[in-house]
PDB file of C-alpha atoms in Angstrom:
ATOM      1  CA  MET A  19      13.489 -13.087 -18.395  1.00  0.00           C
ATOM      2  CA  VAL A  20      13.510 -15.404 -15.355  1.00  0.00           C
ATOM      3  CA  THR A  21      13.600 -12.390 -13.021  1.00  0.00           C
ATOM      4  CA  GLN A  22      10.585 -10.832 -14.739  1.00  0.00           C
ATOM      5  CA  ILE A  23       8.661 -14.106 -14.503  1.00  0.00           C
ATOM      6  CA  SER A  24       9.561 -14.320 -10.793  1.00  0.00           C
ATOM      7  CA  LYS A  25       8.217 -10.809 -10.222  1.00  0.00           C
ATOM      8  CA  VAL A  26       4.992 -11.585 -12.051  1.00  0.00           C
ATOM      9  CA  LEU A  27       4.512 -14.812 -10.103  1.00  0.00           C
ATOM     10  CA  PHE A  28       5.220 -13.038  -6.784  1.00  0.00           C
ATOM     11  CA  SER A  29       2.720 -10.273  -7.652  1.00  0.00           C
ATOM     12  CA  LEU A  30       0.107 -12.866  -8.627  1.00  0.00           C
ATOM     13  CA  LEU A  31       0.662 -14.786  -5.384  1.00  0.00           C
ATOM     14  CA  VAL A  32       0.163 -11.597  -3.393  1.00  0.00           C
ATOM     15  CA  ALA A  33      -2.915 -10.613  -5.417  1.00  0.00           C
ATOM     16  CA  VAL A  34      -4.554 -14.045  -5.116  1.00  0.00           C
ATOM     17  CA  ALA A  35      -3.909 -14.202  -1.372  1.00  0.00           C
ATOM     18  CA  VAL A  36      -5.223 -10.683  -0.820  1.00  0.00           C
ATOM     19  CA  LEU A  37      -8.305 -11.033  -3.003  1.00  0.00           C
ATOM     20  CA  SER A  38      -9.201 -14.437  -1.605  1.00  0.00           C
ATOM     21  CA  GLY A  39      -9.173 -12.992   1.903  1.00  0.00           C
ATOM     22  CA  ASN A  40      -6.394 -15.284   3.082  1.00  0.00           C
ATOM     23  CA  PRO A  41      -3.851 -13.602   5.326  1.00  0.00           C
ATOM     24  CA  LEU A  42      -0.387 -13.225   3.897  1.00  0.00           C
ATOM     25  CA  THR A  43       1.649 -15.243   6.320  1.00  0.00           C
ATOM     26  CA  SER A  44       5.197 -16.479   6.096  1.00  0.00           C
ATOM     27  CA  GLU A  45       3.720 -19.858   5.130  1.00  0.00           C
ATOM     28  CA  ALA A  46       1.819 -18.326   2.192  1.00  0.00           C
ATOM     29  CA  MET A  47       4.834 -16.318   1.108  1.00  0.00           C
ATOM     30  CA  ALA A  48       8.512 -17.124   1.270  1.00  0.00           C
ATOM     31  CA  ASP A  49      10.518 -15.717   4.145  1.00  0.00           C
ATOM     32  CA  GLU A  50      11.540 -12.085   3.918  1.00  0.00           C
ATOM     33  CA  PRO A  51      12.588 -11.347   0.329  1.00  0.00           C
ATOM     34  CA  ALA A  52      16.331 -11.146  -0.152  1.00  0.00           C
ATOM     35  CA  ASP A  53      17.936  -7.815  -0.972  1.00  0.00           C
ATOM     36  CA  GLU A  54      18.523  -8.898  -4.561  1.00  0.00           C
ATOM     37  CA  VAL A  55      14.845  -9.815  -5.027  1.00  0.00           C
ATOM     38  CA  LEU A  56      13.736  -6.470  -3.609  1.00  0.00           C
ATOM     39  CA  ALA A  57      16.359  -4.650  -5.679  1.00  0.00           C
ATOM     40  CA  SER A  58      15.037  -6.377  -8.787  1.00  0.00           C
ATOM     41  CA  ARG A  59      11.425  -5.502  -7.909  1.00  0.00           C
ATOM     42  CA  PHE A  60      12.503  -1.921  -7.222  1.00  0.00           C
ATOM     43  CA  ALA A  61      14.219  -1.699 -10.613  1.00  0.00           C
ATOM     44  CA  TYR A  62      11.097  -2.960 -12.369  1.00  0.00           C
ATOM     45  CA  LEU A  63       8.531  -0.890 -10.458  1.00  0.00           C
ATOM     46  CA  SER A  64      10.544   2.323 -10.563  1.00  0.00           C
ATOM     47  CA  ALA A  65      10.868   2.069 -14.351  1.00  0.00           C
ATOM     48  CA  ASN A  66       7.428   0.680 -15.233  1.00  0.00           C
ATOM     49  CA  GLY A  67       4.896   2.612 -13.173  1.00  0.00           C
ATOM     50  CA  ASN A  68       1.370   2.841 -14.547  1.00  0.00           C
ATOM     51  CA  SER A  69      -0.341   5.052 -11.962  1.00  0.00           C
ATOM     52  CA  ASN A  70      -0.752   8.794 -11.608  1.00  0.00           C
ATOM     53  CA  CYS A  71      -2.596  11.300  -9.432  1.00  0.00           C
ATOM     54  CA  SER A  72      -5.311  12.315 -11.913  1.00  0.00           C
ATOM     55  CA  ARG A  73      -9.023  12.013 -11.222  1.00  0.00           C
ATOM     56  CA  GLU A  74      -9.292  10.045 -14.465  1.00  0.00           C
ATOM     57  CA  PHE A  75      -6.867   7.425 -13.172  1.00  0.00           C
ATOM     58  CA  GLU A  76      -8.716   7.237  -9.861  1.00  0.00           C
ATOM     59  CA  ALA A  77     -12.019   6.688 -11.690  1.00  0.00           C
ATOM     60  CA  SER A  78     -10.466   4.029 -13.927  1.00  0.00           C
ATOM     61  CA  ILE A  79      -9.539   1.787 -10.984  1.00  0.00           C
ATOM     62  CA  ALA A  80     -13.142   0.582 -10.628  1.00  0.00           C
ATOM     63  CA  THR A  81     -13.117  -0.563 -14.272  1.00  0.00           C
ATOM     64  CA  MET A  82      -9.833  -2.481 -14.072  1.00  0.00           C
ATOM     65  CA  SER A  83      -9.493  -6.220 -13.732  1.00  0.00           C
ATOM     66  CA  SER A  84      -9.149  -7.046 -10.035  1.00  0.00           C
ATOM     67  CA  MET A  85      -5.804  -8.714 -10.813  1.00  0.00           C
ATOM     68  CA  GLN A  86      -4.368  -5.693 -12.635  1.00  0.00           C
ATOM     69  CA  MET A  87      -1.599  -4.086 -10.606  1.00  0.00           C
ATOM     70  CA  LEU A  88      -1.283  -0.376  -9.780  1.00  0.00           C
ATOM     71  CA  GLN A  89       2.455   0.072 -10.013  1.00  0.00           C
ATOM     72  CA  GLY A  90       5.112   2.677  -9.358  1.00  0.00           C
ATOM     73  CA  SER A  91       5.121   5.993  -7.537  1.00  0.00           C
ATOM     74  CA  CYS A  92       2.819   8.900  -8.198  1.00  0.00           C
ATOM     75  CA  CYS A  93       4.723  12.081  -7.497  1.00  0.00           C
ATOM     76  CA  SER A  94       8.478  11.551  -7.092  1.00  0.00           C
ATOM     77  CA  PRO A  95      10.938   8.887  -8.219  1.00  0.00           C
ATOM     78  CA  MET A  96      11.121   5.834  -5.979  1.00  0.00           C
ATOM     79  CA  ASP A  97      14.051   5.560  -3.571  1.00  0.00           C
ATOM     80  CA  LYS A  98      15.640   2.087  -3.378  1.00  0.00           C
ATOM     81  CA  HIS A  99      16.667   2.269   0.292  1.00  0.00           C
ATOM     82  CA  ARG A 100      13.228   3.507   1.338  1.00  0.00           C
ATOM     83  CA  TYR A 101      11.444   0.941  -0.840  1.00  0.00           C
ATOM     84  CA  ILE A 102      13.287  -1.970   0.774  1.00  0.00           C
ATOM     85  CA  GLU A 103      12.643  -0.490   4.216  1.00  0.00           C
ATOM     86  CA  GLN A 104       8.919  -0.135   3.465  1.00  0.00           C
ATOM     87  CA  VAL A 105       8.396  -3.659   2.127  1.00  0.00           C
ATOM     88  CA  ARG A 106      10.311  -5.127   5.056  1.00  0.00           C
ATOM     89  CA  GLY A 107       8.358  -3.003   7.549  1.00  0.00           C
ATOM     90  CA  LEU A 108       5.027  -4.039   6.066  1.00  0.00           C
ATOM     91  CA  LYS A 109       5.916  -7.697   6.626  1.00  0.00           C
ATOM     92  CA  ALA A 110       4.772  -7.243  10.231  1.00  0.00           C
ATOM     93  CA  TYR A 111       1.226  -6.760   8.895  1.00  0.00           C
ATOM     94  CA  TRP A 112       1.032  -9.687   6.442  1.00  0.00           C
ATOM     95  CA  GLY A 113      -1.602 -11.266   8.687  1.00  0.00           C
ATOM     96  CA  ILE A 114      -4.091  -8.539   7.735  1.00  0.00           C
ATOM     97  CA  SER A 115      -5.051  -9.175   4.124  1.00  0.00           C
ATOM     98  CA  ALA A 116      -6.407  -5.652   3.577  1.00  0.00           C
ATOM     99  CA  ILE A 117      -2.951  -4.078   4.011  1.00  0.00           C
ATOM    100  CA  PRO A 118      -1.065  -4.023   0.700  1.00  0.00           C
ATOM    101  CA  THR A 119       2.295  -5.767   1.108  1.00  0.00           C
ATOM    102  CA  ASP A 120       3.991  -3.429  -1.379  1.00  0.00           C
ATOM    103  CA  PRO A 121       2.916   0.229  -1.649  1.00  0.00           C
ATOM    104  CA  TYR A 122       4.201   0.371  -5.225  1.00  0.00           C
ATOM    105  CA  ASP A 123       2.464  -2.798  -6.470  1.00  0.00           C
ATOM    106  CA  ILE A 124      -1.187  -2.878  -5.409  1.00  0.00           C
ATOM    107  CA  PRO A 125      -3.895  -5.119  -6.908  1.00  0.00           C
ATOM    108  CA  ALA A 126      -6.647  -2.971  -8.452  1.00  0.00           C
ATOM    109  CA  GLY A 127      -9.296  -5.156  -6.803  1.00  0.00           C
ATOM    110  CA  LEU A 128      -7.894  -4.445  -3.353  1.00  0.00           C
ATOM    111  CA  ALA A 129      -7.537  -0.729  -4.106  1.00  0.00           C
ATOM    112  CA  SER A 130     -11.130  -0.573  -5.327  1.00  0.00           C
ATOM    113  CA  LYS A 131     -12.383  -2.412  -2.230  1.00  0.00           C
ATOM    114  CA  LEU A 132     -10.465  -0.137   0.153  1.00  0.00           C
ATOM    115  CA  MET A 133     -11.833   2.972  -1.569  1.00  0.00           C
ATOM    116  CA  THR A 134     -15.340   1.883  -0.552  1.00  0.00           C
ATOM    117  CA  TYR A 135     -14.373   2.368   3.111  1.00  0.00           C
ATOM    118  CA  TYR A 136     -13.197   5.955   2.571  1.00  0.00           C
ATOM    119  CA  PRO A 137     -16.662   7.602   2.998  1.00  0.00           C
ATOM    120  CA  LEU A 138     -17.313   5.550   6.167  1.00  0.00           C
ATOM    121  CA  GLU A 139     -18.280   7.772   9.095  1.00  0.00           C
ATOM    122  CA  LEU A 140     -16.372   6.930  12.250  1.00  0.00           C
ATOM    123  CA  THR A 141     -17.585   7.148  15.850  1.00  0.00           C
ATOM    124  CA  GLY A 142     -16.063   9.750  18.180  1.00  0.00           C
ATOM    125  CA  THR A 143     -13.273   7.521  19.486  1.00  0.00           C
ATOM    126  CA  GLU A 144     -12.604   6.098  16.028  1.00  0.00           C
ATOM    127  CA  GLN A 145     -12.432   9.608  14.569  1.00  0.00           C
ATOM    128  CA  GLU A 146      -9.907  10.586  17.250  1.00  0.00           C
ATOM    129  CA  ALA A 147      -7.640   7.743  16.087  1.00  0.00           C
ATOM    130  CA  TYR A 148      -8.003   8.867  12.460  1.00  0.00           C
ATOM    131  CA  ALA A 149      -7.322  12.507  13.393  1.00  0.00           C
ATOM    132  CA  TYR A 150      -4.198  11.455  15.290  1.00  0.00           C
ATOM    133  CA  ALA A 151      -2.882   9.655  12.211  1.00  0.00           C
ATOM    134  CA  MET A 152      -3.661  12.708  10.053  1.00  0.00           C
ATOM    135  CA  ALA A 153      -1.710  14.970  12.394  1.00  0.00           C
ATOM    136  CA  ASN A 154       1.224  12.648  13.021  1.00  0.00           C
ATOM    137  CA  SER A 155       1.956  10.699   9.831  1.00  0.00           C
ATOM    138  CA  ASP A 156       4.898  11.810   7.695  1.00  0.00           C
ATOM    139  CA  GLU A 157       2.620  13.152   4.935  1.00  0.00           C
ATOM    140  CA  ARG A 158       0.002  14.544   7.366  1.00  0.00           C
ATOM    141  CA  GLY A 159      -2.467  12.156   5.794  1.00  0.00           C
ATOM    142  CA  PRO A 160      -2.585   8.927   3.813  1.00  0.00           C
ATOM    143  CA  CYS A 161      -0.673  10.450   0.872  1.00  0.00           C
ATOM    144  CA  CYS A 162       1.021  13.697  -0.153  1.00  0.00           C
ATOM    145  CA  CYS A 163      -1.994  14.720  -2.282  1.00  0.00           C
ATOM    146  CA  GLN A 164      -5.675  13.800  -2.389  1.00  0.00           C
ATOM    147  CA  CYS A 165      -5.376  11.276  -5.209  1.00  0.00           C
ATOM    148  CA  TRP A 166      -6.420   7.624  -5.491  1.00  0.00           C
ATOM    149  CA  ARG A 167      -3.851   6.646  -2.850  1.00  0.00           C
ATOM    150  CA  TRP A 168      -5.449   9.100  -0.395  1.00  0.00           C
ATOM    151  CA  LYS A 169      -8.789   7.318  -0.785  1.00  0.00           C
ATOM    152  CA  VAL A 170      -7.285   3.815  -0.778  1.00  0.00           C
ATOM    153  CA  TYR A 171      -5.195   4.360   2.350  1.00  0.00           C
ATOM    154  CA  GLY A 172      -7.808   6.600   3.983  1.00  0.00           C
ATOM    155  CA  GLY A 173     -10.281   3.759   3.461  1.00  0.00           C
ATOM    156  CA  LEU A 174      -7.747   1.266   4.775  1.00  0.00           C
ATOM    157  CA  ALA A 175      -7.314   3.350   7.925  1.00  0.00           C
ATOM    158  CA  LYS A 176     -11.054   3.463   8.564  1.00  0.00           C
ATOM    159  CA  TYR A 177     -11.305  -0.278   7.995  1.00  0.00           C
ATOM    160  CA  LEU A 178      -8.388  -0.984  10.367  1.00  0.00           C
ATOM    161  CA  ILE A 179      -9.771   1.339  13.049  1.00  0.00           C
ATOM    162  CA  ARG A 180     -13.267  -0.136  12.812  1.00  0.00           C
ATOM    163  CA  GLU A 181     -12.493  -3.827  12.239  1.00  0.00           C
ATOM    164  CA  HIS A 182      -9.104  -4.291  13.925  1.00  0.00           C
ATOM    165  CA  ASP A 183      -9.238  -1.617  16.657  1.00  0.00           C
ATOM    166  CA  PHE A 184      -6.153   0.150  15.293  1.00  0.00           C
ATOM    167  CA  THR A 185      -5.039   3.211  17.217  1.00  0.00           C
ATOM    168  CA  GLY A 186      -3.929   6.512  15.716  1.00  0.00           C
ATOM    169  CA  PRO A 187      -0.222   5.670  16.113  1.00  0.00           C
ATOM    170  CA  GLN A 188      -0.774   2.296  14.428  1.00  0.00           C
ATOM    171  CA  VAL A 189      -2.545   3.917  11.465  1.00  0.00           C
ATOM    172  CA  ALA A 190       0.196   6.548  11.171  1.00  0.00           C
ATOM    173  CA  ALA A 191       2.787   3.751  11.116  1.00  0.00           C
ATOM    174  CA  ILE A 192       0.910   1.952   8.312  1.00  0.00           C
ATOM    175  CA  TRP A 193       0.620   5.180   6.313  1.00  0.00           C
ATOM    176  CA  ASP A 194       4.323   5.932   6.767  1.00  0.00           C
ATOM    177  CA  LEU A 195       5.310   2.441   5.614  1.00  0.00           C
ATOM    178  CA  SER A 196       2.822   2.588   2.738  1.00  0.00           C
ATOM    179  CA  ASP A 197       3.770   5.996   1.368  1.00  0.00           C
ATOM    180  CA  GLY A 198       3.655   5.571  -2.415  1.00  0.00           C
ATOM    181  CA  CYS A 199       4.539   9.130  -3.342  1.00  0.00           C
ATOM    182  CA  GLY A 200       8.161   8.208  -3.986  1.00  0.00           C
ATOM    183  CA  GLY A 201      11.269   9.888  -2.673  1.00  0.00           C
ATOM    184  CA  GLY A 202      13.171   9.182   0.478  1.00  0.00           C
ATOM    185  CA  ALA A 203      15.016  12.377   1.372  1.00  0.00           C
ATOM    186  CA  ASP A 204      12.334  13.509   3.839  1.00  0.00           C
ATOM    187  CA  HIS A 205      12.265  10.170   5.663  1.00  0.00           C
ATOM    188  CA  HIS A 206      14.080   9.958   8.983  1.00  0.00           C
ATOM    189  CA  HIS A 207      14.892   6.844  10.989  1.00  0.00           C
TER     190      HIS A 207
END
């Protein structure tokens, strides 16, 4: 019971910080979560996912409470080793509030906001950065299929390129760390 309350409080802290526009810094969040905390979050998220790849689910995101969490993987079971690696890798980006800190636990409000950037037309140089990420990310795009995650992380990429001058390699790195499809067998490090 205490572990579940801890997970809920952690998710709420992340959601409030993200939605308020405050960067997620080490001051706003505890130092890097311990293995046992991440293992506990993995156990919960891998068994209690509420998202899927359907168009109906994608459309429903706009109607959800901004604090509701999109949880779990879409296509394949989550891999514990990869999950811990992803959350730890994303820590480097906690200063950019638009980047979800956990690819398997995303506030609906943030997802909905990022989707609005997806149709954004990029300039020539910006489009080159986006094309590089498409060609060089592990999934050859923001996700393994063109579902809600594709639009969320495609929108995130356009936002990061436009507002934070991210390069193609930087976007590809974010996409690789944020892969919410599940699995881990195809990941190499």
